[in-house]
mmCIF file with all atom_site columns, N, CA and C in Angstrom:
data_model
loop_
_atom_site.group_PDB
_atom_site.id
_atom_site.type_symbol
_atom_site.label_atom_id
_atom_site.label_alt_id
_atom_site.label_comp_id
_atom_site.label_asym_id
_atom_site.label_entity_id
_atom_site.label_seq_id
_atom_site.pdbx_PDB_ins_code
_atom_site.Cartn_x
_atom_site.Cartn_y
_atom_site.Cartn_z
_atom_site.occupancy
_atom_site.B_iso_or_equiv
_atom_site.pdbx_formal_charge
_atom_site.auth_seq_id
_atom_site.auth_comp_id
_atom_site.auth_asym_id
_atom_site.auth_atom_id
_atom_site.pdbx_PDB_model_num
ATOM 1   N N  . GLY V 1 1  ? 134.376 -9.013  -44.543 1.00 63.00 ? 1  GLY V N  1
ATOM 2   C CA . GLY V 1 1  ? 133.366 -7.948  -44.085 1.00 63.00 ? 1  GLY V CA 1
ATOM 3   C C  . GLY V 1 1  ? 131.784 -8.092  -44.330 1.00 63.00 ? 1  GLY V C  1
ATOM 4   N N  . TYR V 1 2  ? 131.125 -7.365  -44.107 1.00 74.00 ? 2  TYR V N  1
ATOM 5   C CA . TYR V 1 2  ? 129.886 -7.573  -44.035 1.00 74.00 ? 2  TYR V CA 1
ATOM 6   C C  . TYR V 1 2  ? 129.025 -6.445  -44.978 1.00 74.00 ? 2  TYR V C  1
ATOM 7   N N  . THR V 1 3  ? 128.565 -6.986  -46.010 1.00 84.00 ? 3  THR V N  1
ATOM 8   C CA . THR V 1 3  ? 127.880 -6.047  -46.878 1.00 84.00 ? 3  THR V CA 1
ATOM 9   C C  . THR V 1 3  ? 126.370 -5.538  -46.738 1.00 84.00 ? 3  THR V C  1
ATOM 10  N N  . PHE V 1 4  ? 126.254 -4.352  -46.471 1.00 88.00 ? 4  PHE V N  1
ATOM 11  C CA . PHE V 1 4  ? 124.876 -3.734  -46.054 1.00 88.00 ? 4  PHE V CA 1
ATOM 12  C C  . PHE V 1 4  ? 123.723 -4.248  -47.241 1.00 88.00 ? 4  PHE V C  1
ATOM 13  N N  . ASN V 1 5  ? 122.698 -4.614  -46.648 1.00 92.00 ? 5  ASN V N  1
ATOM 14  C CA . ASN V 1 5  ? 121.423 -5.190  -47.607 1.00 92.00 ? 5  ASN V CA 1
ATOM 15  C C  . ASN V 1 5  ? 120.616 -3.821  -48.042 1.00 92.00 ? 5  ASN V C  1
ATOM 16  N N  . ARG V 1 6  ? 121.169 -2.793  -48.655 1.00 95.00 ? 6  ARG V N  1
ATOM 17  C CA . ARG V 1 6  ? 120.664 -1.711  -48.582 1.00 95.00 ? 6  ARG V CA 1
ATOM 18  C C  . ARG V 1 6  ? 119.173 -1.646  -49.505 1.00 95.00 ? 6  ARG V C  1
ATOM 19  N N  . THR V 1 7  ? 118.934 -2.694  -50.630 1.00 95.00 ? 7  THR V N  1
ATOM 20  C CA . THR V 1 7  ? 117.849 -2.800  -51.084 1.00 95.00 ? 7  THR V CA 1
ATOM 21  C C  . THR V 1 7  ? 116.778 -3.558  -50.452 1.00 95.00 ? 7  THR V C  1
ATOM 22  N N  . GLY V 1 8  ? 117.035 -4.475  -49.455 1.00 95.00 ? 8  GLY V N  1
ATOM 23  C CA . GLY V 1 8  ? 116.331 -5.233  -48.364 1.00 95.00 ? 8  GLY V CA 1
ATOM 24  C C  . GLY V 1 8  ? 115.908 -4.283  -47.492 1.00 95.00 ? 8  GLY V C  1
ATOM 25  N N  . TRP V 1 9  ? 116.820 -3.202  -46.943 1.00 95.00 ? 9  TRP V N  1
ATOM 26  C CA . TRP V 1 9  ? 116.215 -2.174  -45.853 1.00 95.00 ? 9  TRP V CA 1
ATOM 27  C C  . TRP V 1 9  ? 115.201 -1.346  -46.459 1.00 95.00 ? 9  TRP V C  1
ATOM 28  N N  . GLU V 1 10 ? 115.577 -1.107  -47.704 1.00 96.00 ? 10 GLU V N  1
ATOM 29  C CA . GLU V 1 10 ? 114.410 -0.147  -48.423 1.00 96.00 ? 10 GLU V CA 1
ATOM 30  C C  . GLU V 1 10 ? 113.437 -0.677  -49.023 1.00 96.00 ? 10 GLU V C  1
ATOM 31  N N  . ASN V 1 11 ? 113.144 -2.157  -48.965 1.00 96.00 ? 11 ASN V N  1
ATOM 32  C CA . ASN V 1 11 ? 111.758 -2.838  -49.514 1.00 96.00 ? 11 ASN V CA 1
ATOM 33  C C  . ASN V 1 11 ? 111.005 -3.040  -48.160 1.00 96.00 ? 11 ASN V C  1
ATOM 34  N N  . ILE V 1 12 ? 112.114 -2.964  -46.951 1.00 96.00 ? 12 ILE V N  1
ATOM 35  C CA . ILE V 1 12 ? 111.058 -3.071  -45.849 1.00 96.00 ? 12 ILE V CA 1
ATOM 36  C C  . ILE V 1 12 ? 110.296 -1.756  -45.435 1.00 96.00 ? 12 ILE V C  1
ATOM 37  N N  . ILE V 1 13 ? 111.117 -0.540  -45.737 1.00 96.00 ? 13 ILE V N  1
ATOM 38  C CA . ILE V 1 13 ? 110.339 0.751   -45.646 1.00 96.00 ? 13 ILE V CA 1
ATOM 39  C C  . ILE V 1 13 ? 109.231 0.951   -46.645 1.00 96.00 ? 13 ILE V C  1
ATOM 40  N N  . THR V 1 14 ? 109.359 0.288   -47.782 1.00 96.00 ? 14 THR V N  1
ATOM 41  C CA . THR V 1 14 ? 108.528 0.734   -48.535 1.00 96.00 ? 14 THR V CA 1
ATOM 42  C C  . THR V 1 14 ? 107.409 -0.468  -48.729 1.00 96.00 ? 14 THR V C  1
ATOM 43  N N  . LYS V 1 15 ? 107.500 -1.448  -48.325 1.00 95.00 ? 15 LYS V N  1
ATOM 44  C CA . LYS V 1 15 ? 106.414 -2.497  -48.227 1.00 95.00 ? 15 LYS V CA 1
ATOM 45  C C  . LYS V 1 15 ? 105.542 -2.564  -47.017 1.00 95.00 ? 15 LYS V C  1
ATOM 46  N N  . PHE V 1 16 ? 106.393 -2.157  -45.711 1.00 96.00 ? 16 PHE V N  1
ATOM 47  C CA . PHE V 1 16 ? 105.636 -2.582  -44.568 1.00 96.00 ? 16 PHE V CA 1
ATOM 48  C C  . PHE V 1 16 ? 105.922 -1.286  -43.504 1.00 96.00 ? 16 PHE V C  1
ATOM 49  N N  . ASN V 1 17 ? 106.137 -0.007  -44.407 1.00 96.00 ? 17 ASN V N  1
ATOM 50  C CA . ASN V 1 17 ? 106.151 1.211   -43.282 1.00 96.00 ? 17 ASN V CA 1
ATOM 51  C C  . ASN V 1 17 ? 107.358 1.278   -42.595 1.00 96.00 ? 17 ASN V C  1
ATOM 52  N N  . GLY V 1 18 ? 108.645 0.609   -42.642 1.00 93.00 ? 18 GLY V N  1
ATOM 53  C CA . GLY V 1 18 ? 109.457 0.387   -41.805 1.00 93.00 ? 18 GLY V CA 1
ATOM 54  C C  . GLY V 1 18 ? 109.459 -0.535  -40.746 1.00 93.00 ? 18 GLY V C  1
ATOM 55  N N  . LYS V 1 19 ? 108.244 -1.380  -40.506 1.00 95.00 ? 19 LYS V N  1
ATOM 56  C CA . LYS V 1 19 ? 108.145 -2.448  -39.381 1.00 95.00 ? 19 LYS V CA 1
ATOM 57  C C  . LYS V 1 19 ? 108.673 -3.538  -39.876 1.00 95.00 ? 19 LYS V C  1
ATOM 58  N N  . LEU V 1 20 ? 109.387 -4.328  -39.012 1.00 95.00 ? 20 LEU V N  1
ATOM 59  C CA . LEU V 1 20 ? 110.043 -5.437  -39.404 1.00 95.00 ? 20 LEU V CA 1
ATOM 60  C C  . LEU V 1 20 ? 109.095 -6.715  -39.712 1.00 95.00 ? 20 LEU V C  1
ATOM 61  N N  . PRO V 1 21 ? 109.136 -7.441  -40.946 1.00 96.00 ? 21 PRO V N  1
ATOM 62  C CA . PRO V 1 21 ? 108.215 -8.566  -40.922 1.00 96.00 ? 21 PRO V CA 1
ATOM 63  C C  . PRO V 1 21 ? 108.723 -9.933  -40.387 1.00 96.00 ? 21 PRO V C  1
ATOM 64  N N  . LEU V 1 22 ? 108.725 -9.558  -38.917 1.00 96.00 ? 22 LEU V N  1
ATOM 65  C CA . LEU V 1 22 ? 109.278 -10.716 -38.294 1.00 96.00 ? 22 LEU V CA 1
ATOM 66  C C  . LEU V 1 22 ? 108.070 -11.102 -36.844 1.00 96.00 ? 22 LEU V C  1
ATOM 67  N N  . ILE V 1 23 ? 108.292 -12.174 -36.386 1.00 95.00 ? 23 ILE V N  1
ATOM 68  C CA . ILE V 1 23 ? 107.757 -12.643 -35.384 1.00 95.00 ? 23 ILE V CA 1
ATOM 69  C C  . ILE V 1 23 ? 108.554 -13.161 -34.370 1.00 95.00 ? 23 ILE V C  1
ATOM 70  N N  . VAL V 1 24 ? 108.625 -12.777 -33.004 1.00 92.00 ? 24 VAL V N  1
ATOM 71  C CA . VAL V 1 24 ? 109.773 -13.196 -31.872 1.00 92.00 ? 24 VAL V CA 1
ATOM 72  C C  . VAL V 1 24 ? 108.728 -13.579 -31.153 1.00 92.00 ? 24 VAL V C  1
ATOM 73  N N  . ASN V 1 25 ? 109.352 -15.169 -30.555 1.00 92.00 ? 25 ASN V N  1
ATOM 74  C CA . ASN V 1 25 ? 108.950 -15.702 -29.397 1.00 92.00 ? 25 ASN V CA 1
ATOM 75  C C  . ASN V 1 25 ? 109.827 -16.187 -28.473 1.00 92.00 ? 25 ASN V C  1
ATOM 76  N N  . GLY V 1 26 ? 109.445 -15.826 -27.071 1.00 90.00 ? 26 GLY V N  1
ATOM 77  C CA . GLY V 1 26 ? 110.201 -15.978 -26.217 1.00 90.00 ? 26 GLY V CA 1
ATOM 78  C C  . GLY V 1 26 ? 109.845 -16.694 -24.977 1.00 90.00 ? 26 GLY V C  1
ATOM 79  N N  . LEU V 1 27 ? 110.391 -17.598 -24.290 1.00 91.00 ? 27 LEU V N  1
ATOM 80  C CA . LEU V 1 27 ? 109.944 -17.959 -22.837 1.00 91.00 ? 27 LEU V CA 1
ATOM 81  C C  . LEU V 1 27 ? 109.631 -17.127 -21.971 1.00 91.00 ? 27 LEU V C  1
ATOM 82  N N  . LYS V 1 28 ? 108.553 -17.291 -20.843 1.00 91.00 ? 28 LYS V N  1
ATOM 83  C CA . LYS V 1 28 ? 108.423 -16.478 -19.932 1.00 91.00 ? 28 LYS V CA 1
ATOM 84  C C  . LYS V 1 28 ? 109.954 -16.372 -19.260 1.00 91.00 ? 28 LYS V C  1
ATOM 85  N N  . GLU V 1 29 ? 109.941 -14.905 -18.300 1.00 87.00 ? 29 GLU V N  1
ATOM 86  C CA . GLU V 1 29 ? 111.380 -14.782 -17.581 1.00 87.00 ? 29 GLU V CA 1
ATOM 87  C C  . GLU V 1 29 ? 110.839 -15.604 -16.454 1.00 87.00 ? 29 GLU V C  1
ATOM 88  N N  . GLY V 1 30 ? 111.943 -16.441 -16.439 1.00 89.00 ? 30 GLY V N  1
ATOM 89  C CA . GLY V 1 30 ? 112.047 -17.073 -15.049 1.00 89.00 ? 30 GLY V CA 1
ATOM 90  C C  . GLY V 1 30 ? 111.823 -18.719 -15.310 1.00 89.00 ? 30 GLY V C  1
ATOM 91  N N  . THR V 1 31 ? 111.699 -18.870 -16.446 1.00 91.00 ? 31 THR V N  1
ATOM 92  C CA . THR V 1 31 ? 111.366 -20.293 -17.080 1.00 91.00 ? 31 THR V CA 1
ATOM 93  C C  . THR V 1 31 ? 112.555 -20.983 -16.745 1.00 91.00 ? 31 THR V C  1
ATOM 94  N N  . ILE V 1 32 ? 112.493 -22.116 -16.439 1.00 92.00 ? 32 ILE V N  1
ATOM 95  C CA . ILE V 1 32 ? 113.434 -22.981 -16.155 1.00 92.00 ? 32 ILE V CA 1
ATOM 96  C C  . ILE V 1 32 ? 113.930 -23.809 -17.292 1.00 92.00 ? 32 ILE V C  1
ATOM 97  N N  . VAL V 1 33 ? 115.019 -23.909 -17.899 1.00 90.00 ? 33 VAL V N  1
ATOM 98  C CA . VAL V 1 33 ? 115.141 -24.783 -19.172 1.00 90.00 ? 33 VAL V CA 1
ATOM 99  C C  . VAL V 1 33 ? 116.398 -25.678 -18.884 1.00 90.00 ? 33 VAL V C  1
ATOM 100 N N  . GLN V 1 34 ? 116.587 -26.676 -19.900 1.00 92.00 ? 34 GLN V N  1
ATOM 101 C CA . GLN V 1 34 ? 117.677 -27.433 -19.870 1.00 92.00 ? 34 GLN V CA 1
ATOM 102 C C  . GLN V 1 34 ? 118.746 -26.590 -20.658 1.00 92.00 ? 34 GLN V C  1
ATOM 103 N N  . PRO V 1 35 ? 120.228 -26.801 -20.458 1.00 88.00 ? 35 PRO V N  1
ATOM 104 C CA . PRO V 1 35 ? 121.032 -26.126 -21.290 1.00 88.00 ? 35 PRO V CA 1
ATOM 105 C C  . PRO V 1 35 ? 120.933 -26.610 -22.551 1.00 88.00 ? 35 PRO V C  1
ATOM 106 N N  . ASN V 1 36 ? 121.229 -25.570 -23.539 1.00 90.00 ? 36 ASN V N  1
ATOM 107 C CA . ASN V 1 36 ? 120.849 -25.750 -25.101 1.00 90.00 ? 36 ASN V CA 1
ATOM 108 C C  . ASN V 1 36 ? 119.655 -25.668 -25.705 1.00 90.00 ? 36 ASN V C  1
ATOM 109 N N  . THR V 1 37 ? 118.872 -25.337 -24.568 1.00 89.00 ? 37 THR V N  1
ATOM 110 C CA . THR V 1 37 ? 117.545 -25.175 -25.246 1.00 89.00 ? 37 THR V CA 1
ATOM 111 C C  . THR V 1 37 ? 117.330 -23.757 -25.490 1.00 89.00 ? 37 THR V C  1
ATOM 112 N N  . PRO V 1 38 ? 116.766 -23.524 -26.936 1.00 87.00 ? 38 PRO V N  1
ATOM 113 C CA . PRO V 1 38 ? 116.501 -21.954 -27.331 1.00 87.00 ? 38 PRO V CA 1
ATOM 114 C C  . PRO V 1 38 ? 115.624 -21.489 -26.387 1.00 87.00 ? 38 PRO V C  1
ATOM 115 N N  . ILE V 1 39 ? 116.008 -19.655 -25.888 1.00 86.00 ? 39 ILE V N  1
ATOM 116 C CA . ILE V 1 39 ? 114.920 -19.271 -25.101 1.00 86.00 ? 39 ILE V CA 1
ATOM 117 C C  . ILE V 1 39 ? 114.085 -18.367 -26.180 1.00 86.00 ? 39 ILE V C  1
ATOM 118 N N  . ILE V 1 40 ? 114.281 -17.958 -27.023 1.00 87.00 ? 40 ILE V N  1
ATOM 119 C CA . ILE V 1 40 ? 114.026 -17.050 -27.924 1.00 87.00 ? 40 ILE V CA 1
ATOM 120 C C  . ILE V 1 40 ? 113.851 -17.689 -29.581 1.00 87.00 ? 40 ILE V C  1
ATOM 121 N N  . SER V 1 41 ? 112.826 -17.161 -30.361 1.00 90.00 ? 41 SER V N  1
ATOM 122 C CA . SER V 1 41 ? 113.156 -17.620 -31.841 1.00 90.00 ? 41 SER V CA 1
ATOM 123 C C  . SER V 1 41 ? 112.622 -16.217 -32.488 1.00 90.00 ? 41 SER V C  1
ATOM 124 N N  . ILE V 1 42 ? 113.389 -16.117 -33.622 1.00 93.00 ? 42 ILE V N  1
ATOM 125 C CA . ILE V 1 42 ? 112.996 -14.929 -34.417 1.00 93.00 ? 42 ILE V CA 1
ATOM 126 C C  . ILE V 1 42 ? 113.060 -15.489 -36.144 1.00 93.00 ? 42 ILE V C  1
ATOM 127 N N  . SER V 1 43 ? 111.345 -15.479 -36.253 1.00 94.00 ? 43 SER V N  1
ATOM 128 C CA . SER V 1 43 ? 111.164 -15.800 -37.761 1.00 94.00 ? 43 SER V CA 1
ATOM 129 C C  . SER V 1 43 ? 110.391 -14.691 -38.882 1.00 94.00 ? 43 SER V C  1
ATOM 130 N N  . ASN V 1 44 ? 110.860 -15.015 -39.930 1.00 94.00 ? 44 ASN V N  1
ATOM 131 C CA . ASN V 1 44 ? 110.243 -13.877 -40.884 1.00 94.00 ? 44 ASN V CA 1
ATOM 132 C C  . ASN V 1 44 ? 108.801 -14.292 -41.210 1.00 94.00 ? 44 ASN V C  1
ATOM 133 N N  . THR V 1 45 ? 108.244 -13.270 -41.444 1.00 96.00 ? 45 THR V N  1
ATOM 134 C CA . THR V 1 45 ? 106.742 -13.500 -42.342 1.00 96.00 ? 45 THR V CA 1
ATOM 135 C C  . THR V 1 45 ? 106.658 -13.122 -43.621 1.00 96.00 ? 45 THR V C  1
ATOM 136 N N  . HIS V 1 46 ? 107.592 -13.089 -43.917 1.00 96.00 ? 46 HIS V N  1
ATOM 137 C CA . HIS V 1 46 ? 107.327 -12.919 -45.808 1.00 96.00 ? 46 HIS V CA 1
ATOM 138 C C  . HIS V 1 46 ? 108.768 -13.473 -46.570 1.00 96.00 ? 46 HIS V C  1
ATOM 139 N N  . LYS V 1 47 ? 108.198 -14.160 -47.627 1.00 94.00 ? 47 LYS V N  1
ATOM 140 C CA . LYS V 1 47 ? 109.406 -14.913 -48.338 1.00 94.00 ? 47 LYS V CA 1
ATOM 141 C C  . LYS V 1 47 ? 110.752 -14.131 -48.731 1.00 94.00 ? 47 LYS V C  1
ATOM 142 N N  . ASP V 1 48 ? 110.124 -12.963 -48.744 1.00 93.00 ? 48 ASP V N  1
ATOM 143 C CA . ASP V 1 48 ? 111.326 -12.021 -49.697 1.00 93.00 ? 48 ASP V CA 1
ATOM 144 C C  . ASP V 1 48 ? 112.511 -11.443 -48.604 1.00 93.00 ? 48 ASP V C  1
ATOM 145 N N  . PHE V 1 49 ? 112.243 -11.811 -47.255 1.00 95.00 ? 49 PHE V N  1
ATOM 146 C CA . PHE V 1 49 ? 113.360 -11.279 -46.218 1.00 95.00 ? 49 PHE V CA 1
ATOM 147 C C  . PHE V 1 49 ? 113.599 -12.646 -45.534 1.00 95.00 ? 49 PHE V C  1
ATOM 148 N N  . ALA V 1 50 ? 113.740 -13.824 -46.001 1.00 93.00 ? 50 ALA V N  1
ATOM 149 C CA . ALA V 1 50 ? 114.792 -14.704 -45.204 1.00 93.00 ? 50 ALA V CA 1
ATOM 150 C C  . ALA V 1 50 ? 115.791 -14.407 -44.441 1.00 93.00 ? 50 ALA V C  1
ATOM 151 N N  . TRP V 1 51 ? 116.290 -13.411 -45.026 1.00 93.00 ? 51 TRP V N  1
ATOM 152 C CA . TRP V 1 51 ? 117.932 -12.902 -44.569 1.00 93.00 ? 51 TRP V CA 1
ATOM 153 C C  . TRP V 1 51 ? 117.631 -12.255 -43.040 1.00 93.00 ? 51 TRP V C  1
ATOM 154 N N  . LEU V 1 52 ? 116.412 -11.544 -43.110 1.00 94.00 ? 52 LEU V N  1
ATOM 155 C CA . LEU V 1 52 ? 116.290 -10.591 -41.775 1.00 94.00 ? 52 LEU V CA 1
ATOM 156 C C  . LEU V 1 52 ? 116.487 -11.475 -40.591 1.00 94.00 ? 52 LEU V C  1
ATOM 157 N N  . PRO V 1 53 ? 115.959 -12.524 -40.312 1.00 94.00 ? 53 PRO V N  1
ATOM 158 C CA . PRO V 1 53 ? 116.053 -13.258 -38.890 1.00 94.00 ? 53 PRO V CA 1
ATOM 159 C C  . PRO V 1 53 ? 117.426 -13.367 -38.388 1.00 94.00 ? 53 PRO V C  1
ATOM 160 N N  . THR V 1 54 ? 118.203 -13.668 -39.351 1.00 91.00 ? 54 THR V N  1
ATOM 161 C CA . THR V 1 54 ? 119.928 -13.848 -39.020 1.00 91.00 ? 54 THR V CA 1
ATOM 162 C C  . THR V 1 54 ? 120.574 -12.612 -38.533 1.00 91.00 ? 54 THR V C  1
ATOM 163 N N  . TYR V 1 55 ? 119.952 -11.502 -39.471 1.00 91.00 ? 55 TYR V N  1
ATOM 164 C CA . TYR V 1 55 ? 120.545 -9.957  -39.165 1.00 91.00 ? 55 TYR V CA 1
ATOM 165 C C  . TYR V 1 55 ? 120.311 -9.560  -37.698 1.00 91.00 ? 55 TYR V C  1
ATOM 166 N N  . VAL V 1 56 ? 118.911 -10.017 -37.649 1.00 91.00 ? 56 VAL V N  1
ATOM 167 C CA . VAL V 1 56 ? 118.468 -9.118  -36.255 1.00 91.00 ? 56 VAL V CA 1
ATOM 168 C C  . VAL V 1 56 ? 118.763 -10.436 -35.029 1.00 91.00 ? 56 VAL V C  1
ATOM 169 N N  . GLU V 1 57 ? 119.058 -11.436 -35.055 1.00 89.00 ? 57 GLU V N  1
ATOM 170 C CA . GLU V 1 57 ? 119.474 -12.263 -34.177 1.00 89.00 ? 57 GLU V CA 1
ATOM 171 C C  . GLU V 1 57 ? 121.088 -11.717 -33.943 1.00 89.00 ? 57 GLU V C  1
ATOM 172 N N  . THR V 1 58 ? 121.825 -11.887 -34.824 1.00 86.00 ? 58 THR V N  1
ATOM 173 C CA . THR V 1 58 ? 123.198 -11.324 -34.465 1.00 86.00 ? 58 THR V CA 1
ATOM 174 C C  . THR V 1 58 ? 123.162 -9.994  -33.737 1.00 86.00 ? 58 THR V C  1
ATOM 175 N N  . VAL V 1 59 ? 122.422 -9.070  -34.434 1.00 85.00 ? 59 VAL V N  1
ATOM 176 C CA . VAL V 1 59 ? 122.548 -7.618  -33.716 1.00 85.00 ? 59 VAL V CA 1
ATOM 177 C C  . VAL V 1 59 ? 122.045 -7.802  -32.169 1.00 85.00 ? 59 VAL V C  1
ATOM 178 N N  . ALA V 1 60 ? 120.946 -8.691  -31.957 1.00 84.00 ? 60 ALA V N  1
ATOM 179 C CA . ALA V 1 60 ? 120.551 -8.988  -30.541 1.00 84.00 ? 60 ALA V CA 1
ATOM 180 C C  . ALA V 1 60 ? 121.186 -9.308  -29.825 1.00 84.00 ? 60 ALA V C  1
ATOM 181 N N  . GLN V 1 61 ? 122.113 -10.779 -30.311 1.00 83.00 ? 61 GLN V N  1
ATOM 182 C CA . GLN V 1 61 ? 123.199 -11.208 -29.396 1.00 83.00 ? 61 GLN V CA 1
ATOM 183 C C  . GLN V 1 61 ? 124.434 -10.284 -29.151 1.00 83.00 ? 61 GLN V C  1
ATOM 184 N N  . SER V 1 62 ? 124.731 -9.446  -29.859 1.00 81.00 ? 62 SER V N  1
ATOM 185 C CA . SER V 1 62 ? 126.023 -8.548  -29.544 1.00 81.00 ? 62 SER V CA 1
ATOM 186 C C  . SER V 1 62 ? 125.459 -7.611  -28.414 1.00 81.00 ? 62 SER V C  1
ATOM 187 N N  . ILE V 1 63 ? 124.161 -7.152  -28.615 1.00 81.00 ? 63 ILE V N  1
ATOM 188 C CA . ILE V 1 63 ? 123.615 -6.243  -27.627 1.00 81.00 ? 63 ILE V CA 1
ATOM 189 C C  . ILE V 1 63 ? 123.339 -6.872  -26.211 1.00 81.00 ? 63 ILE V C  1
ATOM 190 N N  . VAL V 1 64 ? 123.302 -8.134  -25.964 1.00 75.00 ? 64 VAL V N  1
ATOM 191 C CA . VAL V 1 64 ? 123.065 -8.911  -25.059 1.00 75.00 ? 64 VAL V CA 1
ATOM 192 C C  . VAL V 1 64 ? 124.361 -9.307  -24.457 1.00 75.00 ? 64 VAL V C  1
ATOM 193 N N  . TRP V 1 65 ? 125.331 -9.713  -25.317 1.00 73.00 ? 65 TRP V N  1
ATOM 194 C CA . TRP V 1 65 ? 126.753 -9.914  -24.832 1.00 73.00 ? 65 TRP V CA 1
ATOM 195 C C  . TRP V 1 65 ? 127.469 -8.667  -24.224 1.00 73.00 ? 65 TRP V C  1
ATOM 196 N N  . LYS V 1 66 ? 127.176 -7.402  -24.939 1.00 72.00 ? 66 LYS V N  1
ATOM 197 C CA . LYS V 1 66 ? 127.732 -5.946  -24.028 1.00 72.00 ? 66 LYS V CA 1
ATOM 198 C C  . LYS V 1 66 ? 126.994 -5.793  -23.270 1.00 72.00 ? 66 LYS V C  1
ATOM 199 N N  . ILE V 1 67 ? 125.954 -5.767  -22.812 1.00 71.00 ? 67 ILE V N  1
ATOM 200 C CA . ILE V 1 67 ? 125.554 -5.916  -21.290 1.00 71.00 ? 67 ILE V CA 1
ATOM 201 C C  . ILE V 1 67 ? 125.762 -7.074  -20.322 1.00 71.00 ? 67 ILE V C  1
ATOM 202 N N  . PHE V 1 68 ? 125.737 -8.334  -20.831 1.00 66.00 ? 68 PHE V N  1
ATOM 203 C CA . PHE V 1 68 ? 126.519 -8.926  -19.713 1.00 66.00 ? 68 PHE V CA 1
ATOM 204 C C  . PHE V 1 68 ? 127.946 -8.625  -19.292 1.00 66.00 ? 68 PHE V C  1
ATOM 205 N N  . LEU V 1 69 ? 128.724 -8.121  -20.090 1.00 66.00 ? 69 LEU V N  1
ATOM 206 C CA . LEU V 1 69 ? 130.398 -7.693  -20.143 1.00 66.00 ? 69 LEU V CA 1
ATOM 207 C C  . LEU V 1 69 ? 129.867 -6.266  -19.045 1.00 66.00 ? 69 LEU V C  1
ATOM 208 N N  . SER V 1 70 ? 129.259 -5.888  -19.496 1.00 66.00 ? 70 SER V N  1
ATOM 209 C CA . SER V 1 70 ? 128.989 -4.455  -18.445 1.00 66.00 ? 70 SER V CA 1
ATOM 210 C C  . SER V 1 70 ? 128.383 -4.729  -17.015 1.00 66.00 ? 70 SER V C  1
ATOM 211 N N  . GLU V 1 71 ? 127.653 -5.643  -17.022 1.00 62.00 ? 71 GLU V N  1
ATOM 212 C CA . GLU V 1 71 ? 127.076 -6.181  -15.752 1.00 62.00 ? 71 GLU V CA 1
ATOM 213 C C  . GLU V 1 71 ? 128.366 -6.975  -14.910 1.00 62.00 ? 71 GLU V C  1
ATOM 214 N N  . ASN V 1 72 ? 129.397 -7.240  -15.484 1.00 60.00 ? 72 ASN V N  1
ATOM 215 C CA . ASN V 1 72 ? 130.570 -7.846  -14.873 1.00 60.00 ? 72 ASN V CA 1
ATOM 216 C C  . ASN V 1 72 ? 131.364 -6.994  -14.613 1.00 60.00 ? 72 ASN V C  1
ATOM 217 N N  . GLY V 1 73 ? 131.255 -5.762  -14.594 1.00 58.00 ? 73 GLY V N  1
ATOM 218 C CA . GLY V 1 73 ? 132.540 -4.922  -14.121 1.00 58.00 ? 73 GLY V CA 1
ATOM 219 C C  . GLY V 1 73 ? 133.166 -4.650  -15.194 1.00 58.00 ? 73 GLY V C  1
ATOM 220 N N  . TYR V 1 74 ? 132.969 -4.736  -16.496 1.00 54.00 ? 74 TYR V N  1
ATOM 221 C CA . TYR V 1 74 ? 133.396 -4.040  -17.969 1.00 54.00 ? 74 TYR V CA 1
ATOM 222 C C  . TYR V 1 74 ? 132.966 -2.781  -18.255 1.00 54.00 ? 74 TYR V C  1
ATOM 223 N N  . THR V 1 75 ? 133.321 -1.932  -18.576 1.00 55.00 ? 75 THR V N  1
ATOM 224 C CA . THR V 1 75 ? 132.810 -0.602  -18.965 1.00 55.00 ? 75 THR V CA 1
ATOM 225 C C  . THR V 1 75 ? 133.447 0.038   -20.266 1.00 55.00 ? 75 THR V C  1
ATOM 226 N N  . ASN V 1 76 ? 132.996 1.372   -20.740 1.00 57.00 ? 76 ASN V N  1
ATOM 227 C CA . ASN V 1 76 ? 133.277 1.529   -22.044 1.00 57.00 ? 76 ASN V CA 1
ATOM 228 C C  . ASN V 1 76 ? 132.918 0.854   -23.192 1.00 57.00 ? 76 ASN V C  1
ATOM 229 N N  . ILE V 1 77 ? 131.795 0.639   -23.334 1.00 52.00 ? 77 ILE V N  1
ATOM 230 C CA . ILE V 1 77 ? 130.665 -0.298  -24.420 1.00 52.00 ? 77 ILE V CA 1
ATOM 231 C C  . ILE V 1 77 ? 129.904 0.862   -24.904 1.00 52.00 ? 77 ILE V C  1
ATOM 232 N N  . THR V 1 78 ? 130.247 0.677   -26.141 1.00 58.00 ? 78 THR V N  1
ATOM 233 C CA . THR V 1 78 ? 129.581 1.543   -27.307 1.00 58.00 ? 78 THR V CA 1
ATOM 234 C C  . THR V 1 78 ? 128.581 0.650   -28.249 1.00 58.00 ? 78 THR V C  1
ATOM 235 N N  . PHE V 1 79 ? 127.808 1.343   -28.760 1.00 54.00 ? 79 PHE V N  1
ATOM 236 C CA . PHE V 1 79 ? 126.931 0.474   -29.586 1.00 54.00 ? 79 PHE V CA 1
ATOM 237 C C  . PHE V 1 79 ? 127.037 1.312   -30.842 1.00 54.00 ? 79 PHE V C  1
ATOM 238 N N  . SER V 1 80 ? 127.052 0.824   -31.913 1.00 57.00 ? 80 SER V N  1
ATOM 239 C CA . SER V 1 80 ? 127.313 1.373   -33.203 1.00 57.00 ? 80 SER V CA 1
ATOM 240 C C  . SER V 1 80 ? 126.531 0.611   -34.351 1.00 57.00 ? 80 SER V C  1
ATOM 241 N N  . PHE V 1 81 ? 125.526 1.009   -34.813 1.00 53.00 ? 81 PHE V N  1
ATOM 242 C CA . PHE V 1 81 ? 124.766 0.189   -35.789 1.00 53.00 ? 81 PHE V CA 1
ATOM 243 C C  . PHE V 1 81 ? 124.777 0.982   -37.285 1.00 53.00 ? 81 PHE V C  1
#
C-alpha cells in the first residue's frame, strides 16, 4: 500500500500557503507528436519536495484514465482522494 506523506503535505501548507511547488508544462492542444513523446511534464521547484511530481502525476493519470473510460461507455466512476 501507499503511506501518506502527512509531514510533506503539512510542509507545503506551511511553506507555500498550500500552493504546490511545481511547474507543469504541456504541449498546446492539437499538437501532433510521434508515439512515446511526452505531452506533459511536471517538475518540482524546491529540493525538499522531490516526491511531489511523481505523486501528482500518478493522481493526474488516474483521473485521465477514468475520464477515458467514461467517454467510451463505462459508467459508475468515482473519485476518491
